[in-house]
Amino acid sequence: MKIKLLAIILVSTLLFNGLQAQVTHKKKTVHHSGTAVSMARGKVVYGKICVACHMADGNGVPMMNPPLINTTYVLGDKTKLITIVLNGFKEEVEINGQTYSNIMTPHKDLTDQQIADVLTFVRRSFGNKASSVKTSEVKKVRATIK
């Protein structure tokens, strides 16, 4: 268990440090679009919250945590995806013939901006090519959840 925890801490630290270096480099050489800035912020949130279960490459953990690569959950309806982040996920889900059953905890503690950023990052990373998530979309979904 201690080795697993150390591995998670190490991976998170490496991701965070790599992101900071990448963002610093981009600031010097590239004009950021709104999506690029959102992606950078989303990568930080992903590294702090999502990476432990969904892994740095977005492949998840077999039989436990689903992948975030080319799935209808990630690429499909943004409202459903936002709802999953806000409410968590307690159902078994089958993706590409494999069943995943680990419970995802709700993340209502994240701001609308953080959720929009991390979902934009996920929907546009790992080979995914979906549209961005706007803060206004998250706010609208959050207002419907009790």
Tab-separated table of N, CA and C in Angstrom:
chain	number	residue	atom	x	y	z
A	1	MET	N	0.820	-1.188	0.000
A	1	MET	CA	0.000	0.000	0.000
A	1	MET	C	0.867	1.256	0.000
A	2	LYS	N	1.963	1.217	0.806
A	2	LYS	CA	2.845	2.377	0.877
A	2	LYS	C	3.519	2.611	-0.473
A	3	ILE	N	3.873	1.529	-1.158
A	3	ILE	CA	4.521	1.663	-2.461
A	3	ILE	C	3.553	2.280	-3.461
A	4	LYS	N	2.295	1.860	-3.408
A	4	LYS	CA	1.269	2.397	-4.310
A	4	LYS	C	1.076	3.896	-4.061
A	5	LEU	N	1.008	4.279	-2.790
A	5	LEU	CA	0.848	5.690	-2.440
A	5	LEU	C	2.047	6.500	-2.903
A	6	LEU	N	3.243	5.975	-2.689
A	6	LEU	CA	4.449	6.675	-3.144
A	6	LEU	C	4.458	6.817	-4.661
A	7	ALA	N	4.013	5.773	-5.361
A	7	ALA	CA	3.969	5.835	-6.824
A	7	ALA	C	2.993	6.913	-7.297
A	8	ILE	N	1.838	6.994	-6.642
A	8	ILE	CA	0.841	8.009	-7.001
A	8	ILE	C	1.391	9.406	-6.741
A	9	ILE	N	2.042	9.597	-5.608
A	9	ILE	CA	2.626	10.901	-5.281
A	9	ILE	C	3.707	11.266	-6.292
A	10	LEU	N	4.556	10.295	-6.640
A	10	LEU	CA	5.626	10.543	-7.599
A	10	LEU	C	5.068	10.925	-8.962
A	11	VAL	N	4.088	10.169	-9.452
A	11	VAL	CA	3.494	10.464	-10.760
A	11	VAL	C	2.833	11.839	-10.739
A	12	SER	N	2.101	12.146	-9.676
A	12	SER	CA	1.435	13.450	-9.576
A	12	SER	C	2.447	14.585	-9.576
A	13	THR	N	3.543	14.406	-8.836
A	13	THR	CA	4.584	15.428	-8.763
A	13	THR	C	5.235	15.630	-10.130
A	14	LEU	N	5.545	14.527	-10.797
A	14	LEU	CA	6.163	14.632	-12.123
A	14	LEU	C	5.234	15.316	-13.119
A	15	LEU	N	3.952	14.963	-13.087
A	15	LEU	CA	2.988	15.602	-13.984
A	15	LEU	C	2.889	17.090	-13.712
A	16	PHE	N	2.795	17.450	-12.442
A	16	PHE	CA	2.657	18.859	-12.082
A	16	PHE	C	3.892	19.643	-12.494
A	17	ASN	N	5.083	19.112	-12.207
A	17	ASN	CA	6.319	19.800	-12.576
A	17	ASN	C	6.447	19.919	-14.095
A	18	GLY	N	6.090	18.867	-14.810
A	18	GLY	CA	6.141	18.908	-16.276
A	18	GLY	C	5.178	19.931	-16.840
A	19	LEU	N	3.987	20.016	-16.247
A	19	LEU	CA	3.003	20.992	-16.696
A	19	LEU	C	3.494	22.406	-16.468
A	20	GLN	N	4.075	22.666	-15.293
A	20	GLN	CA	4.570	24.012	-15.017
A	20	GLN	C	5.645	24.406	-16.019
A	21	ALA	N	6.545	23.489	-16.334
A	21	ALA	CA	7.599	23.782	-17.310
A	21	ALA	C	6.991	24.033	-18.684
A	22	GLN	N	6.002	23.215	-19.045
A	22	GLN	CA	5.357	23.360	-20.350
A	22	GLN	C	4.618	24.692	-20.446
A	23	VAL	N	3.878	25.062	-19.405
A	23	VAL	CA	3.133	26.319	-19.414
A	23	VAL	C	4.104	27.495	-19.471
A	24	THR	N	5.180	27.437	-18.696
A	24	THR	CA	6.178	28.501	-18.715
A	24	THR	C	6.765	28.648	-20.107
A	25	HIS	N	7.074	27.529	-20.748
A	25	HIS	CA	7.632	27.570	-22.101
A	25	HIS	C	6.616	28.169	-23.072
A	26	LYS	N	5.365	27.738	-22.974
A	26	LYS	CA	4.335	28.239	-23.876
A	26	LYS	C	4.123	29.734	-23.708
A	27	LYS	N	4.208	30.229	-22.485
A	27	LYS	CA	4.004	31.654	-22.255
A	27	LYS	C	5.034	32.483	-23.010
A	28	LYS	N	6.219	31.939	-23.164
A	28	LYS	CA	7.286	32.674	-23.830
A	28	LYS	C	7.171	32.618	-25.350
A	29	THR	N	6.576	31.532	-25.885
A	29	THR	CA	6.654	31.338	-27.328
A	29	THR	C	5.318	31.316	-28.055
A	30	VAL	N	4.220	31.135	-27.349
A	30	VAL	CA	2.939	30.936	-28.014
A	30	VAL	C	1.901	31.878	-27.427
A	31	HIS	N	1.074	32.441	-28.283
A	31	HIS	CA	-0.054	33.222	-27.807
A	31	HIS	C	-1.154	32.236	-27.440
A	32	HIS	N	-1.617	32.294	-26.200
A	32	HIS	CA	-2.623	31.356	-25.732
A	32	HIS	C	-4.003	31.717	-26.260
A	33	SER	N	-4.695	30.712	-26.744
A	33	SER	CA	-6.111	30.882	-27.029
A	33	SER	C	-6.852	30.539	-25.748
A	34	GLY	N	-8.121	30.836	-25.686
A	34	GLY	CA	-8.905	30.487	-24.509
A	34	GLY	C	-8.860	28.997	-24.222
A	35	THR	N	-8.900	28.178	-25.274
A	35	THR	CA	-8.859	26.731	-25.104
A	35	THR	C	-7.503	26.278	-24.568
A	36	ALA	N	-6.420	26.858	-25.041
A	36	ALA	CA	-5.086	26.471	-24.574
A	36	ALA	C	-4.916	26.787	-23.092
A	37	VAL	N	-5.418	27.924	-22.662
A	37	VAL	CA	-5.336	28.299	-21.253
A	37	VAL	C	-6.193	27.347	-20.420
A	38	SER	N	-7.390	27.053	-20.888
A	38	SER	CA	-8.274	26.120	-20.198
A	38	SER	C	-7.633	24.734	-20.115
A	39	MET	N	-7.006	24.301	-21.190
A	39	MET	CA	-6.320	22.995	-21.212
A	39	MET	C	-5.201	22.962	-20.172
A	40	ALA	N	-4.431	24.021	-20.079
A	40	ALA	CA	-3.323	24.069	-19.119
A	40	ALA	C	-3.843	24.003	-17.687
A	41	ARG	N	-4.887	24.767	-17.402
A	41	ARG	CA	-5.478	24.727	-16.060
A	41	ARG	C	-6.108	23.359	-15.792
A	42	GLY	N	-6.757	22.808	-16.818
A	42	GLY	CA	-7.390	21.497	-16.683
A	42	GLY	C	-6.391	20.386	-16.429
A	43	LYS	N	-5.220	20.506	-17.030
A	43	LYS	CA	-4.177	19.504	-16.811
A	43	LYS	C	-3.721	19.509	-15.356
A	44	VAL	N	-3.678	20.676	-14.741
A	44	VAL	CA	-3.317	20.780	-13.316
A	44	VAL	C	-4.379	20.088	-12.462
A	45	VAL	N	-5.645	20.369	-12.728
A	45	VAL	CA	-6.733	19.731	-11.980
A	45	VAL	C	-6.679	18.222	-12.183
A	46	TYR	N	-6.485	17.789	-13.411
A	46	TYR	CA	-6.390	16.352	-13.712
A	46	TYR	C	-5.258	15.717	-12.902
A	47	GLY	N	-4.120	16.379	-12.863
A	47	GLY	CA	-2.971	15.862	-12.132
A	47	GLY	C	-3.201	15.772	-10.631
A	48	LYS	N	-4.021	16.647	-10.101
A	48	LYS	CA	-4.289	16.647	-8.661
A	48	LYS	C	-5.416	15.689	-8.275
A	49	ILE	N	-6.408	15.525	-9.142
A	49	ILE	CA	-7.617	14.805	-8.741
A	49	ILE	C	-7.871	13.527	-9.541
A	50	CYS	N	-7.672	13.559	-10.819
A	50	CYS	CA	-8.114	12.460	-11.684
A	50	CYS	C	-7.055	11.398	-11.949
A	51	VAL	N	-5.795	11.800	-11.955
A	51	VAL	CA	-4.712	10.911	-12.379
A	51	VAL	C	-4.608	9.656	-11.531
A	52	ALA	N	-4.935	9.722	-10.251
A	52	ALA	CA	-4.807	8.559	-9.379
A	52	ALA	C	-5.681	7.394	-9.845
A	53	CYS	N	-6.821	7.686	-10.429
A	53	CYS	CA	-7.732	6.632	-10.893
A	53	CYS	C	-7.676	6.409	-12.400
A	54	HIS	N	-7.584	7.498	-13.159
A	54	HIS	CA	-7.650	7.382	-14.614
A	54	HIS	C	-6.271	7.332	-15.266
A	55	MET	N	-5.215	7.465	-14.478
A	55	MET	CA	-3.822	7.341	-14.899
A	55	MET	C	-3.391	8.510	-15.796
A	56	ALA	N	-2.088	8.699	-15.876
A	56	ALA	CA	-1.519	9.822	-16.627
A	56	ALA	C	-1.851	9.744	-18.112
A	57	ASP	N	-2.007	8.535	-18.622
A	57	ASP	CA	-2.286	8.364	-20.051
A	57	ASP	C	-3.775	8.267	-20.366
A	58	GLY	N	-4.636	8.376	-19.340
A	58	GLY	CA	-6.079	8.320	-19.548
A	58	GLY	C	-6.625	6.923	-19.755
A	59	ASN	N	-5.792	5.891	-19.581
A	59	ASN	CA	-6.229	4.510	-19.822
A	59	ASN	C	-6.987	3.887	-18.660
A	60	GLY	N	-7.051	4.543	-17.515
A	60	GLY	CA	-7.760	3.983	-16.372
A	60	GLY	C	-7.057	2.759	-15.822
A	61	VAL	N	-7.792	1.981	-15.025
A	61	VAL	CA	-7.273	0.748	-14.426
A	61	VAL	C	-8.232	-0.371	-14.793
A	62	PRO	N	-7.752	-1.412	-15.466
A	62	PRO	CA	-8.639	-2.498	-15.900
A	62	PRO	C	-9.533	-3.010	-14.769
A	63	MET	N	-10.807	-3.197	-15.089
A	63	MET	CA	-11.828	-3.737	-14.201
A	63	MET	C	-12.209	-2.790	-13.049
A	64	MET	N	-11.529	-1.649	-12.928
A	64	MET	CA	-11.836	-0.728	-11.837
A	64	MET	C	-12.255	0.646	-12.341
A	65	ASN	N	-11.311	1.376	-12.933
A	65	ASN	CA	-11.556	2.759	-13.341
A	65	ASN	C	-11.515	2.857	-14.863
A	66	PRO	N	-12.586	3.340	-15.477
A	66	PRO	CA	-12.671	3.331	-16.934
A	66	PRO	C	-11.682	4.275	-17.611
A	67	PRO	N	-11.355	3.925	-18.852
A	67	PRO	CA	-10.490	4.811	-19.637
A	67	PRO	C	-11.253	6.065	-20.048
A	68	LEU	N	-10.508	7.090	-20.366
A	68	LEU	CA	-11.091	8.354	-20.826
A	68	LEU	C	-10.809	8.574	-22.308
A	69	ILE	N	-10.400	7.529	-22.977
A	69	ILE	CA	-9.984	7.607	-24.373
A	69	ILE	C	-11.092	7.078	-25.276
A	70	ASN	N	-11.575	7.932	-26.170
A	70	ASN	CA	-12.520	7.550	-27.202
A	70	ASN	C	-13.738	6.798	-26.652
A	71	THR	N	-14.341	7.331	-25.596
A	71	THR	CA	-15.556	6.730	-25.048
A	71	THR	C	-16.718	7.693	-25.222
A	72	THR	N	-17.920	7.144	-25.291
A	72	THR	CA	-19.094	8.007	-25.432
A	72	THR	C	-19.290	8.866	-24.189
A	73	TYR	N	-18.823	8.389	-23.028
A	73	TYR	CA	-18.940	9.192	-21.805
A	73	TYR	C	-18.143	10.486	-21.922
A	74	VAL	N	-16.971	10.403	-22.531
A	74	VAL	CA	-16.099	11.575	-22.646
A	74	VAL	C	-16.446	12.403	-23.876
A	75	LEU	N	-16.668	11.748	-24.993
A	75	LEU	CA	-16.860	12.457	-26.256
A	75	LEU	C	-18.317	12.844	-26.521
A	76	GLY	N	-19.241	12.249	-25.780
A	76	GLY	CA	-20.663	12.472	-26.025
A	76	GLY	C	-21.218	13.708	-25.352
A	77	ASP	N	-22.401	13.553	-24.837
A	77	ASP	CA	-23.171	14.642	-24.224
A	77	ASP	C	-22.416	15.285	-23.060
A	78	LYS	N	-22.124	16.560	-23.209
A	78	LYS	CA	-21.382	17.284	-22.175
A	78	LYS	C	-22.171	17.364	-20.865
A	79	THR	N	-23.481	17.483	-20.952
A	79	THR	CA	-24.307	17.571	-19.747
A	79	THR	C	-24.144	16.313	-18.904
A	80	LYS	N	-24.148	15.150	-19.533
A	80	LYS	CA	-23.970	13.889	-18.797
A	80	LYS	C	-22.591	13.837	-18.158
A	81	LEU	N	-21.574	14.272	-18.878
A	81	LEU	CA	-20.208	14.248	-18.358
A	81	LEU	C	-20.057	15.198	-17.173
A	82	ILE	N	-20.617	16.379	-17.278
A	82	ILE	CA	-20.572	17.349	-16.173
A	82	ILE	C	-21.308	16.769	-14.957
A	83	THR	N	-22.439	16.136	-15.203
A	83	THR	CA	-23.219	15.522	-14.123
A	83	THR	C	-22.418	14.437	-13.418
A	84	ILE	N	-21.680	13.641	-14.167
A	84	ILE	CA	-20.837	12.595	-13.565
A	84	ILE	C	-19.801	13.221	-12.643
A	85	VAL	N	-19.169	14.293	-13.079
A	85	VAL	CA	-18.160	14.943	-12.232
A	85	VAL	C	-18.818	15.511	-10.966
A	86	LEU	N	-19.950	16.137	-11.102
A	86	LEU	CA	-20.616	16.743	-9.949
A	86	LEU	C	-21.207	15.718	-8.986
A	87	ASN	N	-21.852	14.678	-9.522
A	87	ASN	CA	-22.550	13.694	-8.686
A	87	ASN	C	-21.748	12.437	-8.404
A	88	GLY	N	-20.660	12.231	-9.112
A	88	GLY	CA	-19.946	10.972	-9.011
A	88	GLY	C	-20.623	9.934	-9.893
A	89	PHE	N	-20.126	8.696	-9.791
A	89	PHE	CA	-20.651	7.632	-10.660
A	89	PHE	C	-20.603	6.329	-9.879
A	90	LYS	N	-21.752	5.674	-9.732
A	90	LYS	CA	-21.839	4.467	-8.908
A	90	LYS	C	-22.245	3.240	-9.700
A	91	GLU	N	-22.386	3.344	-10.990
A	91	GLU	CA	-22.858	2.231	-11.812
A	91	GLU	C	-21.693	1.455	-12.404
A	92	GLU	N	-21.956	0.184	-12.710
A	92	GLU	CA	-20.991	-0.542	-13.513
A	92	GLU	C	-21.134	-0.026	-14.940
A	93	VAL	N	-20.033	0.058	-15.635
A	93	VAL	CA	-20.071	0.551	-17.005
A	93	VAL	C	-19.228	-0.380	-17.875
A	94	GLU	N	-19.739	-0.670	-19.055
A	94	GLU	CA	-18.986	-1.500	-19.996
A	94	GLU	C	-18.438	-0.615	-21.104
A	95	ILE	N	-17.142	-0.704	-21.302
A	95	ILE	CA	-16.476	0.048	-22.357
A	95	ILE	C	-15.576	-0.916	-23.119
A	96	ASN	N	-15.800	-0.988	-24.411
A	96	ASN	CA	-15.003	-1.870	-25.276
A	96	ASN	C	-14.938	-3.297	-24.736
A	97	GLY	N	-16.073	-3.808	-24.261
A	97	GLY	CA	-16.154	-5.189	-23.800
A	97	GLY	C	-15.619	-5.446	-22.409
A	98	GLN	N	-15.160	-4.420	-21.707
A	98	GLN	CA	-14.649	-4.600	-20.353
A	98	GLN	C	-15.536	-3.831	-19.373
A	99	THR	N	-15.825	-4.460	-18.233
A	99	THR	CA	-16.681	-3.846	-17.226
A	99	THR	C	-15.826	-3.163	-16.165
A	100	TYR	N	-16.247	-1.966	-15.803
A	100	TYR	CA	-15.566	-1.167	-14.775
A	100	TYR	C	-16.557	-0.921	-13.649
A	101	SER	N	-16.106	-1.080	-12.405
A	101	SER	CA	-17.062	-1.033	-11.306
A	101	SER	C	-16.662	-0.140	-10.141
A	102	ASN	N	-15.534	0.517	-10.195
A	102	ASN	CA	-15.122	1.355	-9.078
A	102	ASN	C	-16.002	2.601	-9.000
A	103	ILE	N	-16.326	3.020	-7.810
A	103	ILE	CA	-17.165	4.195	-7.602
A	103	ILE	C	-16.327	5.459	-7.765
A	104	MET	N	-16.859	6.416	-8.531
A	104	MET	CA	-16.217	7.722	-8.656
A	104	MET	C	-16.894	8.664	-7.660
A	105	THR	N	-16.091	9.305	-6.839
A	105	THR	CA	-16.654	10.223	-5.849
A	105	THR	C	-17.113	11.514	-6.526
A	106	PRO	N	-18.123	12.163	-5.961
A	106	PRO	CA	-18.570	13.449	-6.515
A	106	PRO	C	-17.517	14.528	-6.287
A	107	HIS	N	-17.507	15.499	-7.173
A	107	HIS	CA	-16.553	16.606	-7.062
A	107	HIS	C	-17.265	17.953	-7.111
A	108	LYS	N	-18.324	18.084	-6.304
A	108	LYS	CA	-19.042	19.349	-6.213
A	108	LYS	C	-18.183	20.441	-5.602
A	109	ASP	N	-17.084	20.022	-4.947
A	109	ASP	CA	-16.176	20.980	-4.330
A	109	ASP	C	-15.376	21.775	-5.363
A	110	LEU	N	-15.274	21.259	-6.576
A	110	LEU	CA	-14.564	21.985	-7.632
A	110	LEU	C	-15.416	23.158	-8.114
A	111	THR	N	-14.767	24.230	-8.508
A	111	THR	CA	-15.491	25.372	-9.059
A	111	THR	C	-15.975	25.043	-10.465
A	112	ASP	N	-16.912	25.836	-10.954
A	112	ASP	CA	-17.387	25.655	-12.325
A	112	ASP	C	-16.219	25.775	-13.311
A	113	GLN	N	-15.321	26.712	-13.051
A	113	GLN	CA	-14.154	26.902	-13.917
A	113	GLN	C	-13.252	25.665	-13.907
A	114	GLN	N	-12.995	25.107	-12.735
A	114	GLN	CA	-12.141	23.921	-12.646
A	114	GLN	C	-12.754	22.736	-13.387
A	115	ILE	N	-14.057	22.553	-13.246
A	115	ILE	CA	-14.722	21.443	-13.938
A	115	ILE	C	-14.680	21.660	-15.446
A	116	ALA	N	-14.973	22.875	-15.892
A	116	ALA	CA	-14.911	23.173	-17.330
A	116	ALA	C	-13.502	22.924	-17.861
A	117	ASP	N	-12.501	23.358	-17.117
A	117	ASP	CA	-11.114	23.201	-17.558
A	117	ASP	C	-10.697	21.738	-17.621
A	118	VAL	N	-10.994	20.974	-16.568
A	118	VAL	CA	-10.553	19.572	-16.554
A	118	VAL	C	-11.300	18.767	-17.620
A	119	LEU	N	-12.568	19.065	-17.839
A	119	LEU	CA	-13.310	18.338	-18.869
A	119	LEU	C	-12.861	18.748	-20.269
A	120	THR	N	-12.499	19.996	-20.445
A	120	THR	CA	-11.916	20.419	-21.723
A	120	THR	C	-10.603	19.673	-21.942
A	121	PHE	N	-9.783	19.591	-20.911
A	121	PHE	CA	-8.521	18.862	-21.012
A	121	PHE	C	-8.764	17.404	-21.412
A	122	VAL	N	-9.689	16.736	-20.726
A	122	VAL	CA	-9.957	15.318	-21.005
A	122	VAL	C	-10.545	15.140	-22.402
A	123	ARG	N	-11.474	16.017	-22.805
A	123	ARG	CA	-12.135	15.874	-24.106
A	123	ARG	C	-11.206	16.210	-25.279
A	124	ARG	N	-10.052	16.844	-24.982
A	124	ARG	CA	-9.135	17.232	-26.058
A	124	ARG	C	-7.738	16.620	-25.877
A	125	SER	N	-7.610	15.644	-24.975
A	125	SER	CA	-6.333	14.969	-24.732
A	125	SER	C	-6.485	13.477	-25.006
A	126	PHE	N	-5.394	12.753	-24.896
A	126	PHE	CA	-5.386	11.297	-25.045
A	126	PHE	C	-5.897	10.867	-26.413
A	127	GLY	N	-5.743	11.711	-27.416
A	127	GLY	CA	-6.238	11.413	-28.758
A	127	GLY	C	-7.694	11.810	-28.975
A	128	ASN	N	-8.357	12.313	-27.931
A	128	ASN	CA	-9.749	12.766	-28.050
A	128	ASN	C	-9.785	14.098	-28.800
A	129	LYS	N	-10.835	14.288	-29.572
A	129	LYS	CA	-10.977	15.530	-30.328
A	129	LYS	C	-12.412	16.046	-30.212
A	130	ALA	N	-12.806	16.360	-28.988
A	130	ALA	CA	-14.161	16.860	-28.750
A	130	ALA	C	-14.105	18.349	-28.413
A	131	SER	N	-15.263	18.966	-28.416
A	131	SER	CA	-15.337	20.404	-28.139
A	131	SER	C	-15.041	20.707	-26.675
A	132	SER	N	-14.720	21.950	-26.434
A	132	SER	CA	-14.436	22.431	-25.084
A	132	SER	C	-15.701	22.457	-24.243
A	133	VAL	N	-15.514	22.514	-22.936
A	133	VAL	CA	-16.627	22.691	-22.006
A	133	VAL	C	-16.518	24.097	-21.447
A	134	LYS	N	-17.619	24.813	-21.491
A	134	LYS	CA	-17.636	26.194	-21.013
A	134	LYS	C	-18.100	26.252	-19.559
A	135	THR	N	-17.624	27.243	-18.845
A	135	THR	CA	-18.022	27.452	-17.456
A	135	THR	C	-19.538	27.625	-17.357
A	136	SER	N	-20.124	28.308	-18.323
A	136	SER	CA	-21.577	28.525	-18.305
A	136	SER	C	-22.339	27.198	-18.413
A	137	GLU	N	-21.775	26.222	-19.138
A	137	GLU	CA	-22.417	24.907	-19.251
A	137	GLU	C	-22.387	24.186	-17.900
A	138	VAL	N	-21.276	24.281	-17.200
A	138	VAL	CA	-21.157	23.656	-15.882
A	138	VAL	C	-22.126	24.326	-14.910
A	139	LYS	N	-22.168	25.641	-14.937
A	139	LYS	CA	-23.056	26.392	-14.039
A	139	LYS	C	-24.513	25.987	-14.264
A	140	LYS	N	-24.902	25.830	-15.517
A	140	LYS	CA	-26.273	25.444	-15.854
A	140	LYS	C	-26.593	24.053	-15.303
A	141	VAL	N	-25.686	23.113	-15.461
A	141	VAL	CA	-25.913	21.751	-14.954
A	141	VAL	C	-25.938	21.757	-13.435
A	142	ARG	N	-25.013	22.468	-12.818
A	142	ARG	CA	-24.954	22.511	-11.349
A	142	ARG	C	-26.270	23.050	-10.781
A	143	ALA	N	-26.882	24.014	-11.456
A	143	ALA	CA	-28.138	24.613	-10.975
A	143	ALA	C	-29.278	23.601	-10.966
A	144	THR	N	-29.186	22.552	-11.776
A	144	THR	CA	-30.252	21.552	-11.834
A	144	THR	C	-30.068	20.430	-10.817
A	145	ILE	N	-28.898	20.384	-10.180
A	145	ILE	CA	-28.589	19.308	-9.227
A	145	ILE	C	-28.897	19.784	-7.825
A	146	LYS	N	-29.547	18.923	-7.077
A	146	LYS	CA	-29.936	19.290	-5.711
A	146	LYS	C	-28.980	18.742	-4.709
